[in-house]
């Protein structure tokens, strides 16, 4: 469907009303980081970005230092532990 990874990633993170990032590897990390970056610089309209699983909490917490990631940029993410929490959070954030 897409001729290259860049086009696929762009489509994935822009054509949605909200995102849930599942546990995954390097590709999933790339998708999440791109979405977060585009939200950070307001290149895409504000939308929920929900990270599912302890691995994302651990990964993101490694960057939570004032010289790397500001608190206001952390607020662009919501970390949850269960699929039910992820869906509920997505719905709640879309309603606000």
Short mmCIF file of C-alpha atoms in Angstrom, two decimals:
data_model
loop_
_atom_site.label_atom_id
_atom_site.label_comp_id
_atom_site.label_asym_id
_atom_site.label_seq_id
_atom_site.Cartn_x
_atom_site.Cartn_y
_atom_site.Cartn_z
CA UNK A 1 0.00 0.00 0.00
CA UNK A 2 2.90 2.38 0.73
CA UNK A 3 6.04 2.62 -1.35
CA UNK A 4 8.29 3.43 1.61
CA UNK A 5 8.47 3.45 5.38
CA UNK A 6 8.31 7.23 5.68
CA UNK A 7 4.95 7.39 3.90
CA UNK A 8 3.58 4.52 6.00
CA UNK A 9 4.70 6.16 9.25
CA UNK A 10 3.30 9.53 8.23
CA UNK A 11 -0.06 7.97 7.42
CA UNK A 12 -0.08 5.95 10.63
CA UNK A 13 0.47 8.91 12.94
CA UNK A 14 -1.59 11.52 11.10
CA UNK A 15 -4.75 9.75 9.91
CA UNK A 16 -6.39 9.00 13.26
CA UNK A 17 -8.30 10.60 16.12
CA UNK A 18 -6.09 9.07 18.79
CA UNK A 19 -3.41 6.43 19.18
CA UNK A 20 -2.73 3.50 21.48
CA UNK A 21 0.85 2.27 21.38
CA UNK A 22 1.10 -1.44 22.17
CA UNK A 23 4.21 -3.12 23.54
CA UNK A 24 6.65 -3.67 20.71
CA UNK A 25 10.13 -3.27 19.37
CA UNK A 26 12.14 -0.72 17.42
CA UNK A 27 9.42 -0.15 14.82
CA UNK A 28 6.82 0.56 17.47
CA UNK A 29 9.25 2.85 19.29
CA UNK A 30 9.75 4.75 16.03
CA UNK A 31 6.01 5.13 15.52
CA UNK A 32 5.46 6.35 19.08
CA UNK A 33 8.41 8.75 18.95
CA UNK A 34 7.26 10.22 15.64
CA UNK A 35 3.73 10.72 16.93
CA UNK A 36 5.01 12.30 20.14
CA UNK A 37 7.38 14.59 18.23
CA UNK A 38 4.68 15.76 15.85
CA UNK A 39 2.37 16.47 18.78
CA UNK A 40 5.17 18.30 20.60
CA UNK A 41 5.80 20.74 17.76
CA UNK A 42 2.07 21.01 16.88
CA UNK A 43 2.62 19.57 13.41
CA UNK A 44 -0.47 17.42 13.92
CA UNK A 45 -3.66 18.42 15.72
CA UNK A 46 -3.80 17.51 19.41
CA UNK A 47 -5.01 13.96 19.98
CA UNK A 48 -4.58 11.24 22.60
CA UNK A 49 -1.37 9.22 22.61
CA UNK A 50 -1.83 6.34 25.05
CA UNK A 51 1.08 4.02 25.85
CA UNK A 52 0.06 0.54 26.95
CA UNK A 53 2.30 -1.45 29.25
CA UNK A 54 5.01 -1.11 31.85
CA UNK A 55 7.72 -1.17 29.17
CA UNK A 56 6.55 2.22 27.88
CA UNK A 57 6.48 3.72 31.36
CA UNK A 58 10.05 2.51 31.87
CA UNK A 59 11.16 3.74 28.44
CA UNK A 60 9.62 7.18 28.75
CA UNK A 61 10.78 7.68 32.34
CA UNK A 62 14.37 7.44 31.13
CA UNK A 63 13.85 10.77 29.35
CA UNK A 64 12.05 12.61 32.15
CA UNK A 65 14.73 15.13 32.98
CA UNK A 66 14.32 18.88 32.49
CA UNK A 67 17.20 19.07 30.02
CA UNK A 68 15.68 16.37 27.80
CA UNK A 69 11.89 16.39 28.04
CA UNK A 70 9.84 19.14 29.62
CA UNK A 71 6.89 18.29 31.84
CA UNK A 72 4.44 19.87 29.40
CA UNK A 73 5.63 17.45 26.73
CA UNK A 74 5.18 14.53 29.10
CA UNK A 75 1.53 15.57 29.42
CA UNK A 76 1.09 14.70 25.74
CA UNK A 77 1.35 11.02 26.77
CA UNK A 78 -0.80 8.83 28.96
CA UNK A 79 0.77 5.62 30.27
CA UNK A 80 -1.57 2.80 31.29
CA UNK A 81 -1.09 -0.82 32.26
CA UNK A 82 -4.11 -2.67 30.84
CA UNK A 83 -5.96 -2.73 27.53
CA UNK A 84 -9.17 -1.70 29.30
CA UNK A 85 -7.41 1.35 30.76
CA UNK A 86 -6.04 2.19 27.32
CA UNK A 87 -9.46 2.19 25.67
CA UNK A 88 -11.08 4.07 28.57
CA UNK A 89 -8.31 6.68 28.53
CA UNK A 90 -8.60 7.10 24.78
CA UNK A 91 -12.35 7.65 25.06
CA UNK A 92 -12.00 10.08 27.98
CA UNK A 93 -9.36 12.16 26.23
CA UNK A 94 -11.31 12.31 22.99
CA UNK A 95 -14.31 13.70 24.87
CA UNK A 96 -12.35 16.57 26.43
#
